[in-house]
């Protein structure tokens, strides 16, 4: 059993990412997103992940004086010692690591060789995370990665593998769902696809919660030409596209009855559930007033409301940066017991003149402050959100 931390109230970061070196090697050999590329004017290679970053990538390739695309690939994305230093600087006792987006969504699945490759890559990345955690007992656990573009049996095999790894506490999943050919994309079959049910059942049976994380956002056109021209940086895709993607994905699962079909499924939603806590009432009302849905309860059973699903099968991270959002998230889940602190490290480092990535991160401070302001500094509720809930739900420090 991994030792629990010394302090009475451990601080657990459940939303914290890394890219192991084999993943970066894969991105460095690619010419379409996601990719890693060096530019003469940049000391660090650039990590270009999002569709919204394509216009800037094209401008930078055509004109060396154009602003650099994506974000710098600093050691914070790849180095275990940088992660551990970040944790100790911010008083984080334990981190539950996850591969960052877009995970293995982009792997091709054309022929048998490629299908095997997706399974092998997932195996290798999951083994890397397990080794990092095993070398830091009590400090690190991880959410595993699934080869979502591989055939169903390969995905089920990956779940079996993860359930045998001592430090795995769930899986990180995007919204794209399964794909039969080509890499997954925003237009993949989604998490309401009945073909995904055996995978969700297997995760529930293995008691592996799903950490649901966005990547695809909304189409660039929604944000307009000035956003594409780079005038607004990453603000609209990250602040609005990401949360809307999560909201839509979970609403689709709810409408498809996935939570009723897999009652043992436990989900932890990134960014406090996108806009779900705020919009759950509207979603409920739209269901209740839609002739296409009313009276369609399965097997004569009463339909569970979205509020009930939020209180029975869903946890939210506390990555919302404000007291107002955090209070709403807590209320939606029926209390502080369903919220878990996170940082989103290594994204959102300090920027601008004098910025020091090895100092205190404002993004972390804002999330911690929101918890203490919303729930009371020193309160039992705040302690639960900062770590107690993660220890209980993810069975940390237990064999
Ligand atoms: N946070 C993430 O987790 N991923 C991104 O691409 C950007 C912010
Ligand atoms: Zn994240």
Tab-separated table of N, CA and C and ligand atoms in Angstrom, residues 15 17 101 213 271 344 347, ligand 2:
chain	number	residue	atom	x	y	z
A	15	UNK	N	-6.602	16.904	-11.638
A	15	UNK	CA	-6.590	17.355	-13.040
A	15	UNK	C	-5.205	17.907	-13.345
A	17	UNK	N	-1.736	17.083	-16.035
A	17	UNK	CA	-1.375	16.297	-17.223
A	17	UNK	C	0.130	16.153	-17.408
A	101	UNK	N	-4.664	16.005	-23.683
A	101	UNK	CA	-5.332	15.872	-24.964
A	101	UNK	C	-4.338	16.061	-26.113
A	213	UNK	N	-12.665	14.757	-20.431
A	213	UNK	CA	-11.918	15.989	-20.713
A	213	UNK	C	-12.166	16.413	-22.153
A	271	UNK	N	-13.279	20.748	-15.679
A	271	UNK	CA	-13.726	22.149	-15.669
A	271	UNK	C	-15.121	22.269	-15.049
A	344	UNK	N	-4.951	21.684	-13.696
A	344	UNK	CA	-4.743	21.704	-15.151
A	344	UNK	C	-3.283	21.954	-15.529
A	347	UNK	N	-0.872	23.321	-18.293
A	347	UNK	CA	-1.506	24.409	-19.029
A	347	UNK	C	-1.701	25.598	-18.076
B	2	LIG	ZN1	-6.844	19.586	-18.664
